[in-house]
Every structure is written in C-alpha cells, then in structure tokens.
C-alpha cells in the first residue's frame, strides 16, 4: 500500500510507530544518562576501589557503545524477522527498562 507522507500523519500506525520509537529512544538515553548513578549506587558500597571517575566514565562509554551495537544488531534482526515483529519486541522491552531498575534498588 502506497501512502504519502501527508496521508501517513492521519493513520493509526504512524502514531503507534512514533510512540514506540520515542519510547525506545527515551529508554536508551535514560539508561545512558543514569550510568554514573548506576555505577556508584551498585558498586560504591561493595567495591569502593573500582568506583573512580575513570571507571564511571568507562562504564557510561560502555553503555553508549552497547546501545550503538544493539541498534546495529536489531537492524539485522529486523531484516530477518520483519520490522513489525522487531518493533513489537521493542514495545514489550521498553517498559521493562523503566520499571525494573527501581525495583532492584
């Protein structure tokens, strides 16, 4: 089905897709931006010798690198299982990215 960009704005699928993609981007950026706090909260008490500014910076860099590699990996998976199934997996996983961390701490 061919739909112009103007017509797409009035479809339910467009707004659902936009919501899923916004949720995914927000989840990834939320985790990366909280990287230093994750490092200090998780390891400062049990392993204080590894919680240094350098270690925290490396941890945040590792999170960002994993985010980048994950985007590449999911692109390949999306080619194999289909975009719709890939976005459905994202839609199911994104809420967990927000809910699980507070429950653990």
GROMACS .gro file of C-alpha atoms in nm:
model
  105
    1UNK     CA    1   0.000   0.000   0.000
    2UNK     CA    2   0.142   0.335  -0.102
    3UNK     CA    3   0.074   0.619   0.141
    4UNK     CA    4   0.211   0.969   0.104
    5UNK     CA    5   0.383   1.140   0.394
    6UNK     CA    6   0.086   1.374   0.437
    7UNK     CA    7  -0.161   1.082   0.444
    8UNK     CA    8   0.058   0.888   0.688
    9UNK     CA    9   0.008   1.159   0.951
   10UNK     CA   10  -0.359   1.059   0.971
   11UNK     CA   11  -0.304   0.687   1.021
   12UNK     CA   12  -0.312   0.498   1.350
   13UNK     CA   13   0.000   0.304   1.253
   14UNK     CA   14   0.206   0.621   1.218
   15UNK     CA   15   0.125   0.739   1.569
   16UNK     CA   16   0.180   0.395   1.720
   17UNK     CA   17   0.516   0.368   1.546
   18UNK     CA   18   0.611   0.717   1.661
   19UNK     CA   19   0.520   0.627   2.020
   20UNK     CA   20   0.722   0.305   2.010
   21UNK     CA   21   1.028   0.476   1.864
   22UNK     CA   22   1.005   0.763   2.114
   23UNK     CA   23   0.979   0.512   2.400
   24UNK     CA   24   1.283   0.322   2.274
   25UNK     CA   25   1.492   0.634   2.237
   26UNK     CA   26   1.387   0.758   2.581
   27UNK     CA   27   1.469   0.424   2.744
   28UNK     CA   28   1.817   0.409   2.590
   29UNK     CA   29   1.901   0.768   2.672
   30UNK     CA   30   1.758   0.730   3.022
   31UNK     CA   31   1.986   0.437   3.099
   32UNK     CA   32   2.295   0.605   2.948
   33UNK     CA   33   2.232   0.933   3.131
   34UNK     CA   34   2.199   0.744   3.459
   35UNK     CA   35   2.517   0.543   3.405
   36UNK     CA   36   2.726   0.718   3.670
   37UNK     CA   37   2.448   0.683   3.928
   38UNK     CA   38   2.407   0.315   3.839
   39UNK     CA   39   2.780   0.262   3.888
   40UNK     CA   40   2.801   0.445   4.221
   41UNK     CA   41   2.476   0.302   4.363
   42UNK     CA   42   2.557  -0.058   4.267
   43UNK     CA   43   2.928  -0.075   4.348
   44UNK     CA   44   3.025   0.209   4.584
   45UNK     CA   45   2.948   0.012   4.900
   46UNK     CA   46   3.065  -0.334   4.795
   47UNK     CA   47   3.362  -0.241   4.573
   48UNK     CA   48   3.460   0.118   4.653
   49UNK     CA   49   3.807   0.078   4.499
   50UNK     CA   50   3.661   0.042   4.148
   51UNK     CA   51   3.422   0.339   4.169
   52UNK     CA   52   3.654   0.608   4.041
   53UNK     CA   53   3.576   0.890   3.799
   54UNK     CA   54   3.763   0.700   3.528
   55UNK     CA   55   3.571   0.378   3.593
   56UNK     CA   56   3.241   0.565   3.587
   57UNK     CA   57   3.333   0.731   3.257
   58UNK     CA   58   3.429   0.393   3.110
   59UNK     CA   59   3.101   0.244   3.229
   60UNK     CA   60   2.898   0.521   3.065
   61UNK     CA   61   3.104   0.480   2.747
   62UNK     CA   62   3.040   0.105   2.754
   63UNK     CA   63   2.666   0.168   2.788
   64UNK     CA   64   2.673   0.404   2.490
   65UNK     CA   65   2.877   0.154   2.287
   66UNK     CA   66   2.636  -0.126   2.374
   67UNK     CA   67   2.348   0.099   2.269
   68UNK     CA   68   2.516   0.157   1.932
   69UNK     CA   69   2.591  -0.212   1.879
   70UNK     CA   70   2.237  -0.301   1.982
   71UNK     CA   71   2.095  -0.069   1.719
   72UNK     CA   72   2.307  -0.239   1.455
   73UNK     CA   73   2.214  -0.586   1.582
   74UNK     CA   74   1.842  -0.510   1.589
   75UNK     CA   75   1.864  -0.372   1.236
   76UNK     CA   76   1.997  -0.707   1.119
   77UNK     CA   77   1.739  -0.896   1.324
   78UNK     CA   78   1.467  -0.672   1.182
   79UNK     CA   79   1.575  -0.772   0.832
   80UNK     CA   80   1.534  -1.139   0.927
   81UNK     CA   81   1.216  -1.144   1.139
   82UNK     CA   82   1.043  -0.837   0.996
   83UNK     CA   83   1.010  -0.479   1.109
   84UNK     CA   84   0.673  -0.530   1.273
   85UNK     CA   85   0.800  -0.815   1.494
   86UNK     CA   86   1.112  -0.617   1.582
   87UNK     CA   87   0.911  -0.312   1.685
   88UNK     CA   88   0.677  -0.535   1.886
   89UNK     CA   89   0.980  -0.670   2.074
   90UNK     CA   90   1.091  -0.312   2.141
   91UNK     CA   91   0.744  -0.214   2.260
   92UNK     CA   92   0.745  -0.501   2.508
   93UNK     CA   93   1.101  -0.441   2.631
   94UNK     CA   94   1.091  -0.062   2.672
   95UNK     CA   95   0.862  -0.055   2.977
   96UNK     CA   96   1.089  -0.308   3.147
   97UNK     CA   97   1.381  -0.067   3.105
   98UNK     CA   98   1.191   0.185   3.317
   99UNK     CA   99   1.026  -0.047   3.570
  100UNK     CA  100   1.298  -0.297   3.664
  101UNK     CA  101   1.582  -0.066   3.785
  102UNK     CA  102   1.380   0.097   4.066
  103UNK     CA  103   1.253  -0.244   4.177
  104UNK     CA  104   1.607  -0.379   4.209
  105UNK     CA  105   1.744  -0.096   4.422
   0.00000   0.00000   0.00000
